[in-house]
Tab-separated table of C-alpha atoms and ligand atoms in Angstrom:
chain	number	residue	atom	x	y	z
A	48	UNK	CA	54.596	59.809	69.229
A	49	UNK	CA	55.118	58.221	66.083
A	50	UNK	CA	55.782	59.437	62.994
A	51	UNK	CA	53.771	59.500	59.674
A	52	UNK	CA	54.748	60.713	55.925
A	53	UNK	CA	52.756	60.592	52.974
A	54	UNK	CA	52.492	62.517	49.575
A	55	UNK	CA	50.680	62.851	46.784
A	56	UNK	CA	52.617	63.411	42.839
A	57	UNK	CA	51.755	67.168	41.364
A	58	UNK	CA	50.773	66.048	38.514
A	59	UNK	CA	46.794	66.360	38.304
A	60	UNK	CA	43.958	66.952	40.263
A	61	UNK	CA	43.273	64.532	43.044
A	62	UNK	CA	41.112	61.654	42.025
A	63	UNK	CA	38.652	58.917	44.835
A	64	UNK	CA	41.874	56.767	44.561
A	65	UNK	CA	43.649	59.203	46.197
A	66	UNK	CA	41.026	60.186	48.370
A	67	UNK	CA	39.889	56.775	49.692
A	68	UNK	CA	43.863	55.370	49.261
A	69	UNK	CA	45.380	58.053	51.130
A	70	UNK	CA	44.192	61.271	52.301
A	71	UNK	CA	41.006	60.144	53.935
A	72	UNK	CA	43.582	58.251	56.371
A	73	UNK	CA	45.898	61.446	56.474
A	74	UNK	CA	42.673	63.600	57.686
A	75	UNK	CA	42.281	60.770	60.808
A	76	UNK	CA	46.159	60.248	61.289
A	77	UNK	CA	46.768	64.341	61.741
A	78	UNK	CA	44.529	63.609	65.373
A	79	UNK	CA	46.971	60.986	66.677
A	80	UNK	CA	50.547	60.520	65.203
A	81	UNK	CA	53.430	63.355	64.273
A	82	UNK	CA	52.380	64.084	60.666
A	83	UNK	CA	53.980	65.014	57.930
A	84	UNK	CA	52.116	65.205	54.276
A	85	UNK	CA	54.123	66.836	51.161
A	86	UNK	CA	53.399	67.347	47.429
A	87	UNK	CA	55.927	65.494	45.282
A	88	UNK	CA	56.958	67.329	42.803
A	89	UNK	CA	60.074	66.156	42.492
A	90	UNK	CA	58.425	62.992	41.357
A	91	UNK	CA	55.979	64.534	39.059
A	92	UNK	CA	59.368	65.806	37.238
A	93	UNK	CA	60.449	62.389	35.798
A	94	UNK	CA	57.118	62.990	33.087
A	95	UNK	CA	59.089	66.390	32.305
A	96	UNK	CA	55.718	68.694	33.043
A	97	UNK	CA	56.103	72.842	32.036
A	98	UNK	CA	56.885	74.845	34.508
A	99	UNK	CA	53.385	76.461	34.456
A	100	UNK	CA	51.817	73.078	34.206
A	101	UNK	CA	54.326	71.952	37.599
A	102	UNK	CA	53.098	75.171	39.434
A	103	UNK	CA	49.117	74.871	38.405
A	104	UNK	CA	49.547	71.118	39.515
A	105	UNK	CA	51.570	71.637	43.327
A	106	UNK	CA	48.551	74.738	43.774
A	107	UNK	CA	46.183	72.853	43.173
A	108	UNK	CA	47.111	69.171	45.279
A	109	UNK	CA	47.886	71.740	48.395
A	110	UNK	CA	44.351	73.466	47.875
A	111	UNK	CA	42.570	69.943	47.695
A	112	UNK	CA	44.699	68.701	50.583
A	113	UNK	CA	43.289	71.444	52.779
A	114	UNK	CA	39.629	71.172	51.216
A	115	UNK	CA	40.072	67.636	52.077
A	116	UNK	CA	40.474	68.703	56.110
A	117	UNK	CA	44.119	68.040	56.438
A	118	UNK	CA	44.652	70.604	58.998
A	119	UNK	CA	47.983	72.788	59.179
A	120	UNK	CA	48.215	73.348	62.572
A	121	UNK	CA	48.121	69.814	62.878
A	122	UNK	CA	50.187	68.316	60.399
A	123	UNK	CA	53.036	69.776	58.733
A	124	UNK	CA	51.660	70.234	54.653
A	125	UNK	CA	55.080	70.903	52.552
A	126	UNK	CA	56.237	70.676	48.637
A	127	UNK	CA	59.059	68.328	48.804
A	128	UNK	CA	60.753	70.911	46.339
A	129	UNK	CA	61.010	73.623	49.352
A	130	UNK	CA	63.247	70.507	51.457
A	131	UNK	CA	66.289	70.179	49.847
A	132	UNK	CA	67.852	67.906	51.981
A	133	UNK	CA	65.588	65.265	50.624
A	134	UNK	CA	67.419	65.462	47.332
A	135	UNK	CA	71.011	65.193	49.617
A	136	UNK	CA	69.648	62.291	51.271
A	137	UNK	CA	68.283	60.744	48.008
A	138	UNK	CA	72.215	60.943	46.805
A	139	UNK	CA	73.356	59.616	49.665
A	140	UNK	CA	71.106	56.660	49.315
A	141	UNK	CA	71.229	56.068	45.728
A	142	UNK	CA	74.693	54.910	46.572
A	143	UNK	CA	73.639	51.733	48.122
A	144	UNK	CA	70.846	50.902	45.403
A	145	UNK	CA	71.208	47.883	43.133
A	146	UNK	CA	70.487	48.354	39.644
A	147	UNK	CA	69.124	45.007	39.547
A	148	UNK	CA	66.485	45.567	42.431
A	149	UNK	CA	65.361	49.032	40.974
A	150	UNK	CA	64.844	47.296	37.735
A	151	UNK	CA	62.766	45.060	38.949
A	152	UNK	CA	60.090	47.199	40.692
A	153	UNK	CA	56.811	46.868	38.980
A	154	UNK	CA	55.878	50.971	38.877
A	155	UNK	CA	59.302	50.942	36.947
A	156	UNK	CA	58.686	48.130	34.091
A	157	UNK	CA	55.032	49.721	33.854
A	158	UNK	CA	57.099	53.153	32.927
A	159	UNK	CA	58.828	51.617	30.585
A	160	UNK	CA	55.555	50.200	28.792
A	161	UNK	CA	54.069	53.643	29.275
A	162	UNK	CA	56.296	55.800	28.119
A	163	UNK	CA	59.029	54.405	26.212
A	164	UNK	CA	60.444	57.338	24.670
A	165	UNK	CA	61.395	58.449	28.393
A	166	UNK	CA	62.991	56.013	30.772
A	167	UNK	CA	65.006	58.759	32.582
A	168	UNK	CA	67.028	57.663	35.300
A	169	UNK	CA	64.539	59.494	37.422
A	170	UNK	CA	62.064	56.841	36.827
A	171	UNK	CA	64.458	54.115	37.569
A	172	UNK	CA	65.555	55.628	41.198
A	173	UNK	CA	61.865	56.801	41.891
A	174	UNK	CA	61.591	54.264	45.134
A	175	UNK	CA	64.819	55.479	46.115
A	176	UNK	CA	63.582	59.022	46.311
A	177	UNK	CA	60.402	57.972	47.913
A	178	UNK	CA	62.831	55.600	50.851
A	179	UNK	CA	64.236	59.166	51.231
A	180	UNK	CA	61.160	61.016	51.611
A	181	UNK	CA	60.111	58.726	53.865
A	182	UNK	CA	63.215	57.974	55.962
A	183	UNK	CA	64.658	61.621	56.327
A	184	UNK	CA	61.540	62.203	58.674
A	185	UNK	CA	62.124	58.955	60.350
A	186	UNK	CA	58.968	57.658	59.868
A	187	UNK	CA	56.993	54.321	60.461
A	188	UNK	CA	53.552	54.408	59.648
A	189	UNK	CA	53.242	55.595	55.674
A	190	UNK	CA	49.445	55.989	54.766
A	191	UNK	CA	49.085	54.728	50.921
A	192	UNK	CA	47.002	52.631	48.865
A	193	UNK	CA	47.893	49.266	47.701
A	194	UNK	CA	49.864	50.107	44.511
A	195	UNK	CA	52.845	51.153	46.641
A	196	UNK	CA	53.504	48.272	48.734
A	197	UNK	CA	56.372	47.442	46.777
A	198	UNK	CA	58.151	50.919	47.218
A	199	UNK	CA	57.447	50.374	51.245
A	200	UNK	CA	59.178	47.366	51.233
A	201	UNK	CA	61.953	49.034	49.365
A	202	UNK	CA	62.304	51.769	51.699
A	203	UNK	CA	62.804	49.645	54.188
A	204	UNK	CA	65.503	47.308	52.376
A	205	UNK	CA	67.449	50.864	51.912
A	206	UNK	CA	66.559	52.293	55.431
A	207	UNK	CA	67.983	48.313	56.870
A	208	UNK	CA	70.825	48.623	53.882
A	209	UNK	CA	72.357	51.466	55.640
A	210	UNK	CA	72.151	50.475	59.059
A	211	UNK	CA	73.960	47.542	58.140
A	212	UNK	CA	76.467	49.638	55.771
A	213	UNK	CA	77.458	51.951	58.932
A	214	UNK	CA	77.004	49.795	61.703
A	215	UNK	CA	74.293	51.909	63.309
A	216	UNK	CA	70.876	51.374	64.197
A	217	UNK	CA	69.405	54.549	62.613
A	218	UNK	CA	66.459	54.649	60.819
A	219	UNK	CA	63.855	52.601	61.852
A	220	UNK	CA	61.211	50.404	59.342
A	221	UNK	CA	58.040	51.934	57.484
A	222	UNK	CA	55.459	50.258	56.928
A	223	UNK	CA	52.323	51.135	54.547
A	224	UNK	CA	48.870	51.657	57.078
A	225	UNK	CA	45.280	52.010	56.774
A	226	UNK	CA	42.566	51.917	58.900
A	227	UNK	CA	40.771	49.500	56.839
A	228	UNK	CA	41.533	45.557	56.547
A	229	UNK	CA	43.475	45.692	53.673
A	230	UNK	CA	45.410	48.544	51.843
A	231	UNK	CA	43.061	50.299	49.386
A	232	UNK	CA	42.749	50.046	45.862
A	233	UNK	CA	39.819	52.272	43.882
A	234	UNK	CA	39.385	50.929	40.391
A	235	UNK	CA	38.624	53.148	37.291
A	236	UNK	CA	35.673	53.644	35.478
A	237	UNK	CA	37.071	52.157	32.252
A	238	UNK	CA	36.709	48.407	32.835
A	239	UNK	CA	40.295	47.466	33.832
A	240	UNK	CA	42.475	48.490	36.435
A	241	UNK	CA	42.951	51.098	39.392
A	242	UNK	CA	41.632	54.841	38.996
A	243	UNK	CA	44.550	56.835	38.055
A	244	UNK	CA	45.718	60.311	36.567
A	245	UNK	CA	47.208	59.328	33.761
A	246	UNK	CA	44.877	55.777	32.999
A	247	UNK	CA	42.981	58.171	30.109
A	248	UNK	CA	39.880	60.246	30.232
A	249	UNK	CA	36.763	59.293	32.005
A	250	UNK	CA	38.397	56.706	34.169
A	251	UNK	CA	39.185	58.691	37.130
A	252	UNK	CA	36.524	60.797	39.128
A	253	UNK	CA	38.388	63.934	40.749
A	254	UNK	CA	37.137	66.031	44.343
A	255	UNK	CA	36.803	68.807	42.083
A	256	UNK	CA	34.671	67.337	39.633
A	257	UNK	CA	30.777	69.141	39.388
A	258	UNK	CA	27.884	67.000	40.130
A	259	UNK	CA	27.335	67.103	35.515
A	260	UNK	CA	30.761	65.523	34.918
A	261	UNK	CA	30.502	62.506	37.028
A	262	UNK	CA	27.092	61.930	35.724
A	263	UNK	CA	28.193	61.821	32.969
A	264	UNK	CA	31.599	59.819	33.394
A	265	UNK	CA	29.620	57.306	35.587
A	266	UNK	CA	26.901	56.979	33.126
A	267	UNK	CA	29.606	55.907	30.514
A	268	UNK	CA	31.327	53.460	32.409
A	269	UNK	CA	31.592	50.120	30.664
A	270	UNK	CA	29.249	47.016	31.480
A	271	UNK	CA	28.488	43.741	30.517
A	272	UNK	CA	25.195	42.917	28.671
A	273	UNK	CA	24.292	41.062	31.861
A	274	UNK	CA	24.227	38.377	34.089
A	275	UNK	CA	22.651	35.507	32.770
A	276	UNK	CA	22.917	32.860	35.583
A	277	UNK	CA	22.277	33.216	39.551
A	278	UNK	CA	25.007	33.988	41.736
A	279	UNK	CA	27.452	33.894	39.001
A	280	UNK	CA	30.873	35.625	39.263
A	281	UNK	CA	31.321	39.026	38.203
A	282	UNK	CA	33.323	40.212	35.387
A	283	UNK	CA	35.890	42.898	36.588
A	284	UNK	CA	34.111	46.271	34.518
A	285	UNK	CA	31.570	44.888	37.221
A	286	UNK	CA	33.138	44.038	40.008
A	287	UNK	CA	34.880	47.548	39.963
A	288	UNK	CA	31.206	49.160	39.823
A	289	UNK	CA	30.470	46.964	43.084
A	290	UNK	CA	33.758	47.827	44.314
A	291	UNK	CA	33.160	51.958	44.049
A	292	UNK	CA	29.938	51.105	45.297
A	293	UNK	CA	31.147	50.105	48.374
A	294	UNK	CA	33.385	52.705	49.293
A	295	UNK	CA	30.892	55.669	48.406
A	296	UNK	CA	27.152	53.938	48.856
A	297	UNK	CA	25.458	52.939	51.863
A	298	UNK	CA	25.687	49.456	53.081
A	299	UNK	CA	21.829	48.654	52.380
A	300	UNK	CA	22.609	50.249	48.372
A	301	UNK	CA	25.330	48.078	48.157
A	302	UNK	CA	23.537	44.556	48.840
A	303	UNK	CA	20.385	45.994	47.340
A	304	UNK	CA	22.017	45.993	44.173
A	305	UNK	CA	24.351	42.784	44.424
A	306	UNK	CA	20.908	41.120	45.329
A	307	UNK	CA	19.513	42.365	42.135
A	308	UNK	CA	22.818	41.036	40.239
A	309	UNK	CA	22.561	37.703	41.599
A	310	UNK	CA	18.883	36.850	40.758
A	311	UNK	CA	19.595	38.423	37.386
A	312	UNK	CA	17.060	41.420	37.411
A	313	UNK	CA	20.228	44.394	37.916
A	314	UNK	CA	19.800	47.388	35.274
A	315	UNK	CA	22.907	48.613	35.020
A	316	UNK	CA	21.719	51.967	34.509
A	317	UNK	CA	19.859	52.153	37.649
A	318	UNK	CA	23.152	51.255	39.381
A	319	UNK	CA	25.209	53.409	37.820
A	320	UNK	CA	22.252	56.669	38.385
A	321	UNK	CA	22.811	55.558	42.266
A	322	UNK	CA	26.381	55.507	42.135
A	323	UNK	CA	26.514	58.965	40.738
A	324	UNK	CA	24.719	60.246	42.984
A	325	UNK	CA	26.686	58.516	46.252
A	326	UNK	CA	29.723	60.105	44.721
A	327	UNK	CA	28.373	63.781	44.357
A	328	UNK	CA	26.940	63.422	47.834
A	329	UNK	CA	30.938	61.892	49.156
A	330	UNK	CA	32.274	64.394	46.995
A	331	UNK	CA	30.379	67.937	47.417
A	332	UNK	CA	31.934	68.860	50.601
A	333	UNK	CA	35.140	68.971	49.603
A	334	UNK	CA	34.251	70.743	46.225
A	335	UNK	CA	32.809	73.480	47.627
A	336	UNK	CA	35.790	74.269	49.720
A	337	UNK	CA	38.078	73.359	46.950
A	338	UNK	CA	36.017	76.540	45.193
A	339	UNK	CA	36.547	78.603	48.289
A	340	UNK	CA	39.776	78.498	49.029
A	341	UNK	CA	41.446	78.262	45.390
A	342	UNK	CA	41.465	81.607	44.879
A	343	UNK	CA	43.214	82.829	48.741
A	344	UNK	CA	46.891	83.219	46.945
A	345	UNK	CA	48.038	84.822	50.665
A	346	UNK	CA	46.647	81.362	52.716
A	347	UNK	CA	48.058	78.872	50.673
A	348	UNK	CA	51.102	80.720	50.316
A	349	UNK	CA	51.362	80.757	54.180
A	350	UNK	CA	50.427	76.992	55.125
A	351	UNK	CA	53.427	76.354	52.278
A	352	UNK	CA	56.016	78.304	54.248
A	353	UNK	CA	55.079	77.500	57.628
A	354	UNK	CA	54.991	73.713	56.732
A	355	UNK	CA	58.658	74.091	54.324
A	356	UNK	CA	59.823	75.730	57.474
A	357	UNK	CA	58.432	72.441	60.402
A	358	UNK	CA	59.602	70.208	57.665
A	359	UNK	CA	62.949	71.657	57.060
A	360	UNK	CA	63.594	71.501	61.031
A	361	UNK	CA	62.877	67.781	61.212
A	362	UNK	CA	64.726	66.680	57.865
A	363	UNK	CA	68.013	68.929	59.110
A	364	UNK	CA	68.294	67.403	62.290
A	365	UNK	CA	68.278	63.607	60.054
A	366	UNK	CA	70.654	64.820	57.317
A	367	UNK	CA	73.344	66.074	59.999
A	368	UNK	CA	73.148	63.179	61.786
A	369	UNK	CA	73.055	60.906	58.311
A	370	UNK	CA	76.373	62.990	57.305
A	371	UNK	CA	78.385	62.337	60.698
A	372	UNK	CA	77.505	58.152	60.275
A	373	UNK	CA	78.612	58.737	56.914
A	374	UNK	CA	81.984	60.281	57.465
A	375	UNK	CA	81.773	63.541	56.773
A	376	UNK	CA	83.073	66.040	58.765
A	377	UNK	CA	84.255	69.758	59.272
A	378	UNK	CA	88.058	69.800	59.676
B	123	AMP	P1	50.008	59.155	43.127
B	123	AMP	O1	48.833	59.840	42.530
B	123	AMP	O2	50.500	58.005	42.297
B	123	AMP	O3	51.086	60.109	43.574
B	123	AMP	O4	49.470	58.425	44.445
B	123	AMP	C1	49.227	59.136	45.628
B	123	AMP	C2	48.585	58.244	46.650
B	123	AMP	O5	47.283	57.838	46.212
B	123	AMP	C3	49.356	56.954	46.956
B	123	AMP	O6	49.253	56.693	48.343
B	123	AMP	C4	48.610	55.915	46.182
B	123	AMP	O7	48.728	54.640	46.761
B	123	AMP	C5	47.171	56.429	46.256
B	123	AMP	N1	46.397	55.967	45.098
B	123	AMP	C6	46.511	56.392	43.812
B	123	AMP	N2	45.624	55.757	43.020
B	123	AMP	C7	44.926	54.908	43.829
B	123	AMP	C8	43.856	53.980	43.619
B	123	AMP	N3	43.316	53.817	42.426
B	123	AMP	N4	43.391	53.282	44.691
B	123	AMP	C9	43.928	53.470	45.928
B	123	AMP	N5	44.928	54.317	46.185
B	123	AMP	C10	45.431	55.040	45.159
């Protein structure tokens, strides 16, 4: 069976980029592949979060992975913290990382714009980490949306790097998967680019959002003053309406409202009312068992130990065998 690994940064609640980018296809992989789904918080360290703030935020993305139905009888649910042979692995593969390739990953020059008073080396070596995350399970299939492409084909120019380096066919090639066409990418309310945590408030709409809030955040979202021509192109604070649209709203919505854009008679507002109310409708499932489960301090703690302990047995069994290629061994 083959293997799948995917996780999700501590650093917020989950947003529909993460929902429609990656865990709607970790709830359908758990049914057919060997899963294996973690909260990174050793990634969420490089923006130096409190501790309280780092232990709210790893509670809370393993509570919305289970509201979301990943199941943990099916797939091992860890935080990457409770492996450490990820962060021996990680050292072992930072060692055959080029400065000049690391620097030129686009999540790491976007860093730099972003937060310029803290390029921590962290930052810099972040694909590495991920290759490891990825690589100590031996994976092949990584569920993400289209923002980490780049890291993918990283992981597997550090994965091929070491083969080479040792002589040894070991770890095989991941590659980024979705069940749709094309890898995913959810846009924000804001006008410009993808939904994100950290893209500033009202652009992202979070699973735990009530039905009030993304009223209200939807009813905010920026438009034009209107189309003025048939059929004409879209501007993107548009498009990205169409495009959330698509994902949350019925088929017949979705042209019934394009239709109305292209012969020039669209009010926005209607739209956006509709829109709303597809995403409270996607969305209220999972909030109510967000609400149910938040509180069971026992349950969580127990899917987190059961899956540290699956996770630990798989990532062992690669880091012994990583350390014998490598060279080192008991006298
Ligand atoms: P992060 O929140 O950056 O740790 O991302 C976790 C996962 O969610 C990754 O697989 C991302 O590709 C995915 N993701 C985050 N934002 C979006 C978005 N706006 N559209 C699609 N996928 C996303």
């Amino acid at each position: 069976m083959e293997t799948v690994v995917s996780g999700i940064r501590s650093t917020g609640n989950l947003h529909l980029g993460n929902y429609y980018g990656a865990v709607q296809n970790f709830v359908k992989m758990q049914h057919e592949y060997n899963c294996f789904f973690f909260i990174a918080d050793l990634h969420s360290l490089t923006t130096h979060p409190t501790p309280a703030n780092l232990h709210n935020n790893v509670k809370q993305v393993l509570v919305e992975y289970l509201a979301a139905g990943i199941d943990p009888e099916k797939a091992t649910i860890y935080v990457q913290s409770d492996v450490p042979e990820i962060s021996e692995l990680y050292l072992y593969m930072n060692m055959n990382a080029y400065l000049g390739e690391l620097e030129r990953s686009t999540s790491f020059k976007d860093k730099v714009r972003s937060q310029p008073d803290n390029v921590n080396a962290g930052l810099l070596t972040y694909p590495v980490l991920m290759a490891a995350d990825i690589i100590i399970h031996k994976a092949t299939k990584v569920p993400v949306g289209k923002d980490q492409e780049q890291h993918l084909e990283m992981a597997r120019t550090f994965g091929n790097r070491f083969n080479r380096l040792y002589n040894h066919d070991y770890f095989p090639e991941p590659y980024a998967f979705t069940f749709s066409e094309n890898l995913v990418k959810i846009p924000g309310l804001d006008g410009k680019g993808k939904m994100g945590k950290s893209e500033g408030e009202g652009n992202a709409v979070y699973l735990s959002d009530t039905p009030e809030a993304i009223r209200k955040k939807v009813m905010r979202a920026v438009t034009d003053s209107g189309p003025t021509q048939e059929n004409q192109q879209k501007p993107q604070e548009i498009q990205n309406l169409f495009d959330l649209m698509k994902v949350v709203s019925s088929p017949d919505t979705y042209t019934h409202f394009d239709d109305l854009y292209n012969n020039c008679s669209i009010r926005y507002g209607d739209m956006k009312k509709q829109l709303a109310e597809d995403m409270i409708i996607a969305t209220a499932p999972i909030r109510e068992k967000i609400n149910e489960i938040a509180n069971d301090a026992p349950y969580l703690r127990q899917v987190a130990r059961y899956g540290a302990v699956k996770a630990r047995e798989s990532a062992s069994k690669t880091l012994k065998e990583v350390r014998e290629i490598i060279g080192f061994r008991n006298f």
